[in-house]
Amino acid sequence: MKKIKIDNAEIEVEDHLTIMQACEEAGKEVPRFCYHDKLSVAGNCRMCLVEVEGAPKPVASCAMPINEGMSIRTNTEKVKKAREGVMEFLLINHPLDCPVCDQAGECDLQDQTVAYGAGHSRFDENKRSVQEKHMGPLIKTYMTRCIHCTRCIRFADEVAGVNQIGALNRGENMEISTYLEKTIDSELSANVIDLCPVGALTSKPYQFEARPWELKKTETIDVMDAVGSNIRVDTYGWKVKRVLPRLNEDINEEWISDKTRYACDGLLTQRLDEPYIRKDNKLSVVEWSEALAKVTGYLNEYKVDEIAFLSGDLCDLETLYLYKKLSDALSIKNVECRQEGCNIPFTHPSQYSFNTKIADIEKSDCILIVGSNVRQEAPIINARIRKHKLATNVPIAVIGANLDLTFEYEHLGEDLNLLSDLISNKNNFSKIIEAAANPMIIIGNSILNRKDSISIFSVIEELIHKYKFLQDDWNGFNVLQIAAARTGALNLGLYKQGSSLEKIYCAAEDDKIKLIISLGADEINFDRLKGAKVIYIGTHGDKGANKADIILPSAAYTEKDGIYINTEGRLQYAFKASFPPGNAKEDWKIINELSNLLDLNWDIIDLANVRSMLQSDFSHLFNFDSSAYPKYERLLANKAPVTNLCNSNVDYVIKDFYLTNAITRNSKTMAECSQARNELLEQ
């Protein structure tokens, strides 16, 4: 600790801090444009100038470390004049087009001009004009506004891991560009919009849609993957206009993926807003009472072994709980939540969770990735691994396809028999694992969904028990889930031991299953259900609705309160930002009404009742401890590890990052992103 003075007040701060950070701890505001606490220090805007006793001129506080006994002044006349001068220079070429700028109302330049600017300019020459740049379907450029803070360049290099944004020329002629003016090939690209302090980079889909002060802001949770990124949903009336990140250091820091940010326009298209019943091979609008009565009739008509309950990837925990409660009450034997086809008979949450926790990736000293394209399955986790790699040069190895994950790693190969080689010390990377104090392994869904998945799982269990993956104060075993609802559904037990999606398909093909209840399960292969009747509870006219005999329209994730459990087992609350369209209802209400018609007598009045019942039956789900590592419960203790696995290539679950669920498939923006990505791959 070092003692320093800030505006004559003596404080004690940590040794490694800069002057700016020390000022923040002392409650002193220091303006800045180029500085960002998640990026490297550039020190090129000079807005953060402060006076240091003994220094001949004001110093850039973002780049100057503190020294013992240093005396700092943040509000002297010299500092005030220096900041006014800097601001005058920054505004020399700025177009001053605040009335038409999308950044207006949220603009750092606007705010700091009012707070620290002189209020006038002495510059009366012609302003510079800069040609707009192409950065893809998400980022709209107005480069005449650019003040060369270089935040976007540093983000692309350091966080996103794509060296595709840079600076051309010097001085007044400097221009930020993508060099060849290609689409930025990153799943995190649009975070540069949040980072830009002046409106040079704005949101192309959101352009001229609304002003910030016109929007209702709701803090909630993302469901586009299993990470559970903290987000803010901004609505205008009932329409979702934009999604922005919220700070959560344990999960997404302050980043979100492009899919999280821009899939929201899919909430407005192809929505199901009325119940439908298929009559004469045509879907016809009916009243809720008729549709629910028809569903009840089917549930009473068919035998329990002729009915299958399937749940999708975007469901909230309350709905899944009532869905399970309904299946148990009816003694349904065919229940499945794993749409990709996993058949591993899990018995404990530690077998399918990200046990290390996302933030604690930075505590690992060795990472082994098996069958996971982390960049597409969880871009936020991929960025965290990259951050750790850049900071510590942690050794990383991959078994699977040789992909661009934005960080350096050792590609061991695609043959899954390499797992056995690591156990028997036949591979050089086994020495690195052996020497590691906190090694971690990341298992992708592509491994869990193979026909030989149980054999592979047995080998992985041998591997993690041979080395130090499992300790009293460390759990390095991680399964990376890709669906927001998956961990919660598995915790509730929405699958049957000895059953699988493949067995349900085969039973339907043999006419043994005659009724399918699909709770937002759009990713299953409906063609294999043959003649079975399909009751679809969902939000969009997507795959499930096209095959449905009865459609019960439900609410999307922004249109209801709900609980979600992310891949690490963290329980988080989502909040309603808007209302479902037409006569659509919240999912839990639909299932509750079905239970009333079936005389199950649950006595549920509102969501609070559901949550009370849920917490009573599954209290352990509400006790997530971010500081404790769960103990791994061995699944296949009595199964001998297989010595020769199938060495076929790993078939990754996600084929197109931008089109993974019903919302994204109905998003115009996601379709444009997918097309842009395909064009890049063809070049």
XYZ file of C-alpha atoms in Angstrom:
683
model
C 0.000 0.000 0.000
C 1.148 3.560 -0.768
C 0.151 6.838 0.815
C -0.658 9.657 -1.588
C -2.533 12.954 -1.573
C -5.408 13.727 -3.892
C -6.715 17.301 -3.685
C -5.010 17.650 -0.268
C -6.784 14.558 1.107
C -4.399 11.800 2.192
C -5.422 8.252 1.185
C -3.809 4.821 1.105
C -4.077 2.807 -2.124
C -2.694 -0.395 -3.590
C 0.757 -0.270 -5.152
C -0.193 -1.265 -8.701
C -2.801 1.445 -9.330
C -2.516 4.286 -11.796
C -3.321 7.867 -10.858
C -6.727 7.607 -12.537
C -7.615 4.456 -10.587
C -6.440 6.040 -7.346
C -8.588 9.105 -8.066
C -11.614 6.881 -8.623
C -11.032 5.180 -5.280
C -10.921 8.615 -3.692
C -14.233 9.540 -5.324
C -12.721 12.031 -7.772
C -14.049 11.998 -11.313
C -11.444 12.098 -14.050
C -12.773 12.457 -17.633
C -11.481 10.084 -20.306
C -12.140 8.884 -23.837
C -9.454 6.380 -24.783
C -9.162 4.661 -21.406
C -11.259 1.558 -20.658
C -10.576 -0.716 -17.716
C -10.933 -3.890 -19.854
C -8.491 -2.717 -22.523
C -4.812 -1.871 -22.620
C -3.764 1.714 -21.891
C -3.332 3.861 -24.996
C -2.972 7.316 -23.435
C -3.784 9.114 -26.682
C -6.805 11.286 -25.930
C -5.145 13.314 -23.100
C -8.516 14.156 -21.594
C -7.519 12.637 -18.268
C -4.801 15.207 -17.528
C -4.144 15.980 -13.866
C -1.530 18.069 -12.065
C 1.178 16.243 -10.117
C 3.373 18.156 -7.705
C 6.866 18.466 -9.162
C 5.846 17.648 -12.723
C 6.545 20.399 -15.275
C 3.169 19.946 -17.009
C -0.112 18.031 -16.562
C 0.247 14.260 -16.887
C -2.023 11.609 -18.393
C -3.475 9.961 -15.310
C -4.481 6.743 -17.109
C -0.865 5.835 -17.890
C 0.989 7.216 -14.861
C 1.546 4.800 -11.934
C 1.360 6.166 -8.408
C 4.425 6.715 -6.224
C 4.767 6.992 -2.479
C 4.015 10.505 -1.265
C 2.690 11.703 -4.623
C 0.488 14.807 -4.453
C -2.199 14.978 -7.136
C -4.612 17.772 -7.999
C -7.629 17.179 -10.227
C -9.396 20.546 -10.131
C -6.781 23.279 -10.464
C -6.962 26.088 -13.002
C -4.103 24.512 -14.968
C -6.004 21.209 -15.189
C -9.179 23.011 -16.204
C -7.414 24.884 -19.005
C -5.657 21.731 -20.201
C -8.943 19.852 -20.466
C -10.620 22.730 -22.265
C -7.768 22.778 -24.740
C -7.964 19.048 -25.346
C -11.723 19.248 -25.829
C -11.335 22.135 -28.291
C -8.905 20.068 -30.358
C -11.200 17.017 -30.315
C -14.087 19.093 -31.614
C -12.137 20.776 -34.422
C -13.212 18.222 -37.036
C -16.280 16.824 -35.320
C -19.457 17.586 -37.346
C -21.432 18.614 -34.228
C -24.472 16.731 -35.552
C -25.955 15.735 -32.196
C -29.603 16.236 -33.302
C -29.328 13.449 -35.891
C -26.811 11.218 -34.105
C -28.023 7.929 -32.601
C -25.475 8.336 -29.815
C -27.073 11.576 -28.619
C -28.220 11.245 -25.043
C -25.661 8.519 -24.317
C -22.577 10.232 -25.736
C -19.413 10.655 -23.670
C -18.242 13.472 -25.951
C -21.529 15.288 -25.490
C -21.457 14.923 -21.710
C -17.826 15.869 -21.292
C -18.117 18.856 -23.619
C -20.779 20.249 -21.311
C -18.829 19.386 -18.156
C -15.263 20.233 -19.193
C -15.382 22.125 -22.484
C -14.878 25.844 -22.937
C -18.214 26.329 -24.649
C -16.744 27.895 -27.798
C -14.202 27.180 -30.513
C -11.584 29.362 -32.124
C -11.360 27.131 -35.210
C -12.962 28.669 -38.298
C -11.300 26.654 -41.072
C -12.894 23.899 -43.149
C -13.547 20.668 -41.265
C -12.177 17.350 -42.418
C -14.551 14.829 -43.922
C -13.877 11.083 -43.809
C -15.498 8.502 -46.038
C -17.674 5.928 -44.297
C -16.304 2.401 -43.868
C -17.955 -0.986 -44.355
C -17.874 -3.115 -41.202
C -20.698 -5.541 -41.927
C -24.455 -5.672 -41.309
C -24.243 -4.641 -37.638
C -21.974 -1.594 -37.398
C -22.884 1.729 -39.012
C -19.913 4.075 -39.393
C -19.771 7.891 -39.302
C -16.019 8.251 -39.300
C -16.043 12.052 -39.489
C -17.113 11.910 -35.827
C -14.142 9.716 -34.858
C -11.718 11.167 -32.278
C -9.142 8.359 -32.686
C -9.485 6.958 -29.191
C -8.611 3.485 -30.653
C -10.964 1.623 -28.286
C -12.394 -0.346 -31.213
C -8.920 -1.363 -32.421
C -7.860 -2.542 -28.992
C -11.101 -4.456 -28.438
C -10.761 -6.287 -31.748
C -7.136 -7.209 -31.021
C -7.324 -7.959 -27.317
C -10.833 -9.246 -26.573
C -12.410 -10.424 -29.808
C -9.126 -11.801 -31.111
C -9.630 -10.668 -34.705
C -6.973 -8.359 -36.074
C -9.398 -6.708 -38.492
C -9.700 -3.096 -37.321
C -6.750 -0.743 -37.531
C -5.585 2.772 -38.243
C -4.376 4.177 -41.537
C -2.168 7.288 -41.880
C -1.140 9.619 -39.050
C -2.165 12.821 -37.331
C -5.179 14.610 -38.757
C -5.265 12.152 -41.668
C -5.622 9.107 -39.431
C -8.612 6.873 -40.283
C -10.038 3.839 -38.508
C -10.797 1.115 -41.012
C -11.108 -2.620 -41.577
C -8.343 -2.267 -44.185
C -10.068 -4.186 -46.974
C -13.495 -3.044 -45.770
C -14.756 -6.541 -45.080
C -17.292 -7.654 -42.522
C -15.692 -8.071 -39.110
C -15.571 -11.829 -38.571
C -16.265 -11.977 -34.860
C -19.187 -13.113 -32.733
C -18.455 -10.160 -30.413
C -18.000 -7.451 -33.039
C -20.856 -5.150 -32.018
C -19.333 -4.481 -28.589
C -17.294 -1.771 -30.326
C -20.554 0.210 -30.575
C -20.803 0.366 -26.789
C -17.102 1.214 -26.539
C -17.187 4.074 -29.050
C -17.515 7.290 -27.003
C -18.594 9.603 -29.824
C -21.059 7.966 -32.192
C -18.549 7.140 -34.914
C -19.681 3.505 -34.621
C -23.409 3.061 -34.128
C -25.898 0.224 -34.466
C -27.039 -0.314 -38.049
C -30.220 -2.308 -37.183
C -31.187 0.234 -34.503
C -30.472 3.286 -36.671
C -33.103 6.040 -36.202
C -35.447 3.694 -34.326
C -35.742 5.620 -31.063
C -34.018 7.984 -28.651
C -32.587 6.635 -25.382
C -34.955 8.680 -23.229
C -37.973 7.216 -25.049
C -37.123 3.647 -24.114
C -38.209 1.600 -21.139
C -35.186 -0.226 -19.720
C -35.466 -3.680 -18.131
C -32.588 -5.636 -16.604
C -32.837 -9.314 -17.455
C -30.974 -12.430 -18.653
C -29.975 -13.603 -22.136
C -31.146 -17.013 -23.444
C -29.304 -17.244 -26.765
C -26.787 -19.618 -25.171
C -26.191 -21.251 -21.800
C -23.867 -18.579 -20.412
C -26.660 -16.450 -18.976
C -25.166 -13.092 -19.941
C -26.617 -10.183 -17.996
C -28.427 -7.825 -20.374
C -30.682 -4.797 -20.499
C -33.684 -4.901 -22.811
C -34.898 -1.539 -24.109
C -38.494 -1.386 -25.346
C -40.565 1.224 -27.156
C -44.174 0.412 -26.418
C -44.357 -3.391 -26.607
C -41.553 -3.684 -29.184
C -38.008 -4.633 -28.202
C -35.735 -2.091 -29.862
C -32.320 -3.112 -28.575
C -30.407 -5.304 -26.153
C -27.343 -4.032 -24.289
C -24.895 -5.701 -21.872
C -24.920 -5.286 -18.107
C -21.771 -5.552 -16.026
C -21.286 -8.913 -14.298
C -17.661 -9.774 -13.649
C -18.493 -13.398 -12.823
C -20.233 -14.136 -16.114
C -20.009 -11.839 -19.151
C -17.949 -8.961 -17.704
C -19.403 -6.190 -19.895
C -19.585 -7.983 -23.260
C -22.368 -9.801 -25.086
C -22.395 -11.737 -28.336
C -23.813 -10.293 -31.544
C -26.578 -12.900 -31.437
C -27.589 -11.808 -27.942
C -27.611 -8.170 -29.032
C -29.378 -8.375 -32.388
C -31.639 -11.413 -32.477
C -34.318 -9.261 -30.815
C -35.919 -8.277 -34.152
C -36.891 -11.945 -34.451
C -39.278 -11.349 -31.543
C -41.476 -9.265 -33.856
C -41.775 -11.574 -36.866
C -43.623 -14.833 -37.483
C -45.121 -14.724 -33.991
C -47.872 -17.071 -32.905
C -50.608 -14.936 -31.381
C -53.695 -17.204 -31.505
C -54.371 -20.898 -30.758
C -54.686 -23.093 -33.844
C -56.139 -26.533 -34.574
C -55.386 -28.391 -37.796
C -58.661 -29.116 -39.615
C -58.708 -30.689 -43.089
C -54.911 -30.348 -43.201
C -55.163 -26.596 -42.574
C -54.465 -24.687 -39.363
C -57.490 -22.718 -38.231
C -57.737 -20.108 -35.460
C -59.794 -21.267 -32.466
C -60.556 -20.085 -28.957
C -58.303 -21.055 -26.089
C -61.040 -23.126 -24.495
C -61.452 -25.252 -27.615
C -57.699 -25.779 -28.074
C -57.118 -26.734 -24.430
C -60.130 -29.045 -24.419
C -58.752 -30.784 -27.525
C -55.337 -31.255 -25.880
C -56.992 -32.600 -22.722
C -58.975 -35.032 -24.838
C -55.804 -36.369 -26.459
C -54.077 -36.764 -23.072
C -57.029 -38.770 -21.798
C -57.384 -40.764 -25.017
C -53.862 -42.147 -25.410
C -52.050 -44.514 -23.086
C -49.141 -43.131 -21.062
C -46.560 -45.086 -23.068
C -48.005 -43.624 -26.300
C -47.271 -40.041 -25.210
C -43.937 -38.178 -25.251
C -43.119 -34.892 -23.516
C -40.302 -32.913 -25.180
C -38.959 -29.574 -23.947
C -36.959 -26.946 -25.828
C -33.942 -24.732 -25.308
C -35.487 -21.401 -24.283
C -37.881 -22.421 -21.498
C -37.782 -20.840 -18.069
C -37.393 -22.960 -14.955
C -40.927 -22.381 -13.636
C -42.459 -23.669 -16.870
C -40.149 -26.671 -16.940
C -41.076 -27.440 -13.343
C -44.807 -27.493 -14.099
C -44.109 -29.483 -17.273
C -42.327 -32.132 -15.219
C -45.062 -32.016 -12.593
C -47.623 -32.664 -15.339
C -45.623 -35.545 -16.829
C -45.228 -37.117 -13.392
C -48.928 -36.731 -12.622
C -49.793 -38.497 -15.889
C -47.011 -41.116 -15.407
C -45.494 -40.277 -18.794
C -42.534 -42.564 -19.510
C -41.145 -40.724 -22.547
C -39.718 -37.406 -21.353
C -36.690 -35.689 -22.904
C -35.092 -32.239 -22.852
C -31.886 -33.048 -24.759
C -32.780 -32.107 -28.327
C -29.344 -32.976 -29.722
C -29.721 -36.599 -28.686
C -27.566 -37.093 -25.572
C -28.153 -40.512 -23.984
C -25.776 -40.381 -21.010
C -27.713 -41.343 -17.849
C -26.700 -38.386 -15.681
C -27.202 -38.824 -11.945
C -25.691 -35.617 -10.516
C -25.400 -31.949 -11.624
C -21.596 -32.113 -11.503
C -21.699 -34.491 -14.492
C -23.271 -31.942 -16.863
C -22.290 -28.536 -15.455
C -19.439 -26.085 -15.949
C -18.077 -26.822 -12.494
C -14.992 -24.604 -12.603
C -17.210 -21.523 -13.036
C -16.675 -18.992 -15.789
C -14.704 -16.446 -13.764
C -12.405 -19.135 -12.374
C -11.157 -20.053 -15.823
C -8.520 -17.452 -14.994
C -7.327 -19.610 -12.060
C -6.538 -22.640 -14.234
C -2.998 -23.465 -15.304
C -3.826 -25.978 -18.041
C -6.884 -26.270 -20.326
C -7.954 -29.272 -22.404
C -10.866 -28.743 -24.829
C -12.547 -31.887 -26.172
C -15.094 -31.693 -28.983
C -16.160 -28.124 -28.382
C -16.157 -25.152 -30.741
C -16.160 -22.752 -27.796
C -16.089 -19.717 -30.074
C -19.541 -20.510 -31.480
C -21.036 -22.390 -28.542
C -20.194 -19.718 -25.957
C -18.358 -16.647 -27.334
C -18.222 -15.063 -23.875
C -16.423 -18.082 -22.403
C -14.133 -18.144 -25.435
C -13.244 -14.495 -24.774
C -12.506 -15.349 -21.131
C -10.142 -18.153 -22.201
C -8.421 -15.776 -24.625
C -8.040 -13.187 -21.864
C -6.439 -15.825 -19.634
C -4.160 -16.978 -22.450
C -2.920 -13.455 -23.146
C -2.332 -12.749 -19.464
C -0.578 -15.978 -18.431
C 0.205 -17.952 -21.595
C -1.651 -20.898 -20.046
C -1.092 -24.127 -22.071
C -4.222 -25.063 -24.039
C -4.804 -28.214 -26.083
C -7.713 -29.187 -28.329
C -9.005 -32.595 -29.405
C -11.339 -32.064 -32.337
C -11.285 -30.026 -35.519
C -8.492 -27.492 -35.972
C -10.598 -24.340 -35.585
C -9.847 -20.644 -35.210
C -10.718 -20.076 -31.556
C -8.993 -16.632 -31.473
C -6.222 -17.903 -29.183
C -3.170 -20.092 -29.643
C -3.468 -23.744 -28.675
C -1.859 -27.096 -29.359
C -4.005 -29.136 -31.718
C -3.581 -32.723 -30.595
C -5.750 -34.114 -33.417
C -9.301 -35.259 -34.129
C -8.950 -38.883 -33.024
C -10.728 -39.339 -29.687
C -8.346 -42.188 -28.868
C -5.971 -39.382 -27.921
C -7.839 -39.329 -24.601
C -6.525 -42.816 -23.894
C -3.053 -41.692 -24.962
C -3.212 -38.886 -22.396
C -4.076 -41.429 -19.697
C -1.204 -43.737 -20.647
C 1.302 -40.862 -21.028
C 1.778 -41.553 -24.731
C 1.084 -37.915 -25.590
C 3.441 -35.092 -24.648
C 0.589 -32.951 -23.373
C 0.007 -35.481 -20.580
C 3.197 -34.193 -18.946
C 1.770 -30.661 -18.935
C -1.489 -31.897 -17.379
C 0.468 -33.870 -14.778
C 2.479 -30.803 -13.789
C -0.587 -28.559 -13.539
C -1.987 -27.663 -10.129
C -5.409 -26.600 -11.429
C -6.043 -28.275 -14.784
C -9.464 -28.021 -16.393
C -11.227 -29.888 -19.185
C -14.095 -28.560 -21.313
C -16.382 -31.167 -22.902
C -18.571 -30.126 -25.826
C -22.097 -31.304 -26.586
C -20.795 -32.980 -29.721
C -19.127 -35.555 -27.460
C -22.259 -36.208 -25.390
C -24.435 -36.758 -28.452
C -22.393 -39.463 -30.170
C -23.466 -43.086 -30.319
C -20.322 -44.019 -28.364
C -20.770 -41.140 -25.895
C -20.930 -43.393 -22.817
C -17.637 -45.019 -23.796
C -16.023 -41.633 -24.306
C -17.425 -40.436 -20.986
C -15.877 -43.424 -19.222
C -12.457 -42.570 -20.664
C -12.840 -38.927 -19.647
C -13.700 -40.004 -16.105
C -10.529 -42.071 -15.992
C -8.556 -39.075 -17.234
C -9.895 -36.603 -14.669
C -9.341 -39.042 -11.822
C -5.777 -39.840 -12.845
C -4.664 -36.216 -12.847
C -5.510 -33.270 -10.564
C -8.741 -32.208 -12.246
C -10.668 -33.025 -9.063
C -9.431 -31.727 -5.709
C -10.939 -30.561 -2.450
C -10.541 -26.933 -3.523
C -10.831 -27.367 -7.299
C -13.166 -28.999 -9.832
C -11.765 -28.874 -13.331
C -14.448 -31.003 -15.018
C -16.688 -28.936 -17.264
C -19.459 -29.725 -19.689
C -20.267 -26.709 -21.844
C -24.024 -26.648 -22.385
C -25.303 -24.676 -25.369
C -28.976 -24.178 -24.451
C -30.274 -21.734 -21.846
C -32.857 -24.193 -20.516
C -30.688 -27.299 -20.538
C -28.992 -27.183 -17.131
C -32.263 -26.303 -15.419
C -34.150 -29.070 -17.220
C -31.516 -31.639 -16.293
C -31.609 -30.467 -12.680
C -35.366 -30.979 -12.622
C -35.039 -34.446 -14.160
C -36.759 -33.819 -17.489
C -35.318 -37.023 -18.923
C -35.694 -40.694 -18.098
C -32.889 -43.108 -17.273
C -32.508 -45.590 -20.089
C -34.446 -43.397 -22.502
C -33.258 -40.972 -25.155
C -34.514 -38.913 -28.050
C -33.396 -41.639 -30.460
C -35.604 -44.211 -28.689
C -38.547 -41.796 -28.898
C -37.919 -41.371 -32.632
C -37.816 -45.156 -33.141
C -41.007 -45.637 -31.116
C -42.775 -42.979 -33.210
C -41.589 -44.629 -36.423
C -43.019 -47.937 -35.154
C -46.331 -46.199 -34.321
C -45.814 -46.867 -30.615
C -45.809 -43.170 -29.749
C -48.898 -41.408 -31.041
C -48.866 -38.047 -29.254
C -45.991 -35.555 -28.889
C -46.212 -32.550 -26.559
C -43.525 -30.127 -27.707
C -42.709 -27.324 -25.278
C -40.738 -25.084 -27.616
C -38.768 -28.070 -28.924
C -37.991 -26.693 -32.399
C -34.626 -28.408 -32.877
C -35.886 -31.993 -32.998
C -36.324 -33.953 -36.236
C -40.083 -33.748 -36.770
C -39.854 -35.883 -39.915
C -39.049 -38.896 -37.738
C -42.239 -38.505 -35.703
C -44.194 -39.918 -38.653
C -47.923 -40.085 -37.924
C -47.806 -38.951 -34.306
C -49.997 -35.993 -33.428
C -47.977 -32.940 -32.358
C -49.128 -30.368 -29.821
C -46.800 -27.389 -29.997
C -46.426 -24.804 -27.222
C -44.179 -22.063 -28.556
C -43.599 -18.554 -29.796
C -42.901 -18.653 -33.541
C -44.188 -20.161 -36.734
C -41.054 -22.264 -36.951
C -40.337 -25.977 -37.365
C -42.564 -27.096 -34.491
C -45.565 -25.031 -35.558
C -45.311 -26.256 -39.151
C -45.718 -29.871 -38.009
C -48.237 -29.195 -35.256
C -51.828 -30.420 -35.091
C -52.552 -28.004 -32.242
C -50.674 -24.749 -31.547
C -50.756 -23.033 -28.168
C -49.008 -19.626 -28.509
C -46.681 -18.684 -25.672
C -44.531 -15.778 -24.481
C -40.906 -15.187 -25.460
C -38.161 -14.656 -22.891
C -38.557 -10.861 -22.906
C -42.322 -11.149 -22.327
C -42.386 -12.935 -18.989
C -40.714 -13.159 -15.609
C -38.670 -16.305 -15.247
C -35.730 -18.122 -13.715
C -32.848 -19.542 -15.754
C -29.912 -21.671 -14.656
C -26.757 -21.168 -16.704
C -24.162 -23.749 -17.645
C -22.275 -23.321 -14.358
C -25.446 -23.922 -12.297
C -25.994 -20.264 -11.395
C -29.662 -19.387 -10.838
C -30.647 -15.987 -12.262
C -33.892 -14.038 -12.527
C -35.204 -12.632 -15.791
C -37.828 -9.894 -15.853
C -40.666 -9.017 -18.190
C -39.787 -6.197 -20.594
C -42.866 -6.304 -22.843
C -46.041 -8.280 -23.412
C -46.766 -11.269 -25.654
C -48.654 -10.484 -28.882
C -52.374 -11.076 -29.382
C -53.802 -13.869 -27.255
C -50.508 -15.592 -26.512
C -50.004 -16.634 -22.872
C -47.060 -17.268 -20.603
C -45.997 -20.912 -20.796
C -46.591 -21.758 -17.147
C -50.153 -20.459 -17.399
C -50.858 -22.777 -20.343
C -49.629 -25.840 -18.457
C -51.495 -24.769 -15.334
C -54.751 -24.469 -17.291
C -54.185 -27.957 -18.699
C -53.685 -29.269 -15.164
C -56.991 -27.704 -14.087
C -58.824 -29.375 -16.976
C -57.217 -32.674 -15.969
C -58.426 -32.153 -12.352
C -54.923 -32.237 -10.886
C -55.787 -29.576 -8.281
C -52.461 -27.781 -7.996
C -54.144 -24.630 -6.596
C -51.803 -22.304 -8.488
C -52.976 -18.705 -8.727
C -49.893 -16.798 -9.816
C -46.180 -17.136 -10.534
C -45.346 -16.675 -6.859
C -47.197 -19.937 -6.132
C -45.170 -21.750 -8.767
C -41.897 -20.417 -7.407
C -42.846 -21.349 -3.875
C -43.583 -24.938 -4.953
C -40.393 -25.049 -7.023
C -38.238 -23.855 -4.147
C -39.882 -26.321 -1.803
C -39.229 -29.302 -4.122
C -35.801 -28.223 -5.427
C -34.363 -26.029 -2.694
C -30.759 -26.920 -3.614
C -31.099 -25.061 -6.917
C -31.445 -21.793 -5.017
C -28.221 -22.259 -3.036
C -25.608 -21.544 -5.699
C -22.292 -20.604 -4.122
C -19.921 -18.814 -6.479
C -16.996 -19.388 -4.108
C -17.364 -23.162 -3.738
C -16.626 -25.898 -6.242
C -19.124 -28.768 -6.364
C -17.788 -32.237 -5.636
C -17.789 -34.420 -8.735
C -19.940 -37.534 -8.446
C -18.582 -40.348 -10.588
C -21.116 -41.703 -13.085
C -19.443 -44.795 -14.538
C -17.399 -46.055 -11.607
C -17.956 -49.708 -12.441
C -17.440 -49.391 -16.173
C -14.018 -50.262 -17.549
C -12.623 -47.557 -19.830
C -12.762 -48.364 -23.518
C -9.392 -48.788 -25.120
C -10.396 -48.183 -28.736
C -12.910 -45.458 -29.484
C -14.465 -44.612 -32.787
C -12.072 -42.160 -34.400
C -14.573 -40.450 -36.645
C -14.496 -36.667 -36.861
C -16.245 -34.628 -34.211
C -19.604 -33.405 -35.517
C -20.180 -30.027 -33.902
C -23.757 -29.263 -32.907
C -23.833 -25.619 -34.020
C -23.613 -25.373 -37.802
C -24.449 -21.679 -38.062
C -23.821 -19.464 -35.045
C -26.444 -16.932 -36.081
C -29.327 -19.378 -36.695
C -29.677 -21.623 -33.661
C -33.270 -21.244 -32.436
C -36.737 -20.076 -33.439
C -36.021 -16.434 -32.548
C -32.785 -16.181 -34.526
C -34.226 -17.996 -37.550
C -36.926 -15.327 -37.742
C -34.488 -12.446 -37.335
C -33.686 -10.413 -40.446
C -30.452 -9.198 -38.834
C -29.283 -12.722 -38.000
C -30.032 -13.808 -41.566
C -27.864 -10.956 -42.855
C -25.069 -11.927 -40.465
C -25.263 -15.542 -41.582
C -25.089 -14.500 -45.220
C -22.123 -12.197 -44.526
C -20.290 -15.009 -42.701
C -20.919 -17.414 -45.598
C -19.600 -14.852 -48.073
C -16.433 -14.476 -46.011
C -15.943 -18.244 -45.988
C -16.324 -18.380 -49.764
C -13.615 -15.753 -50.328
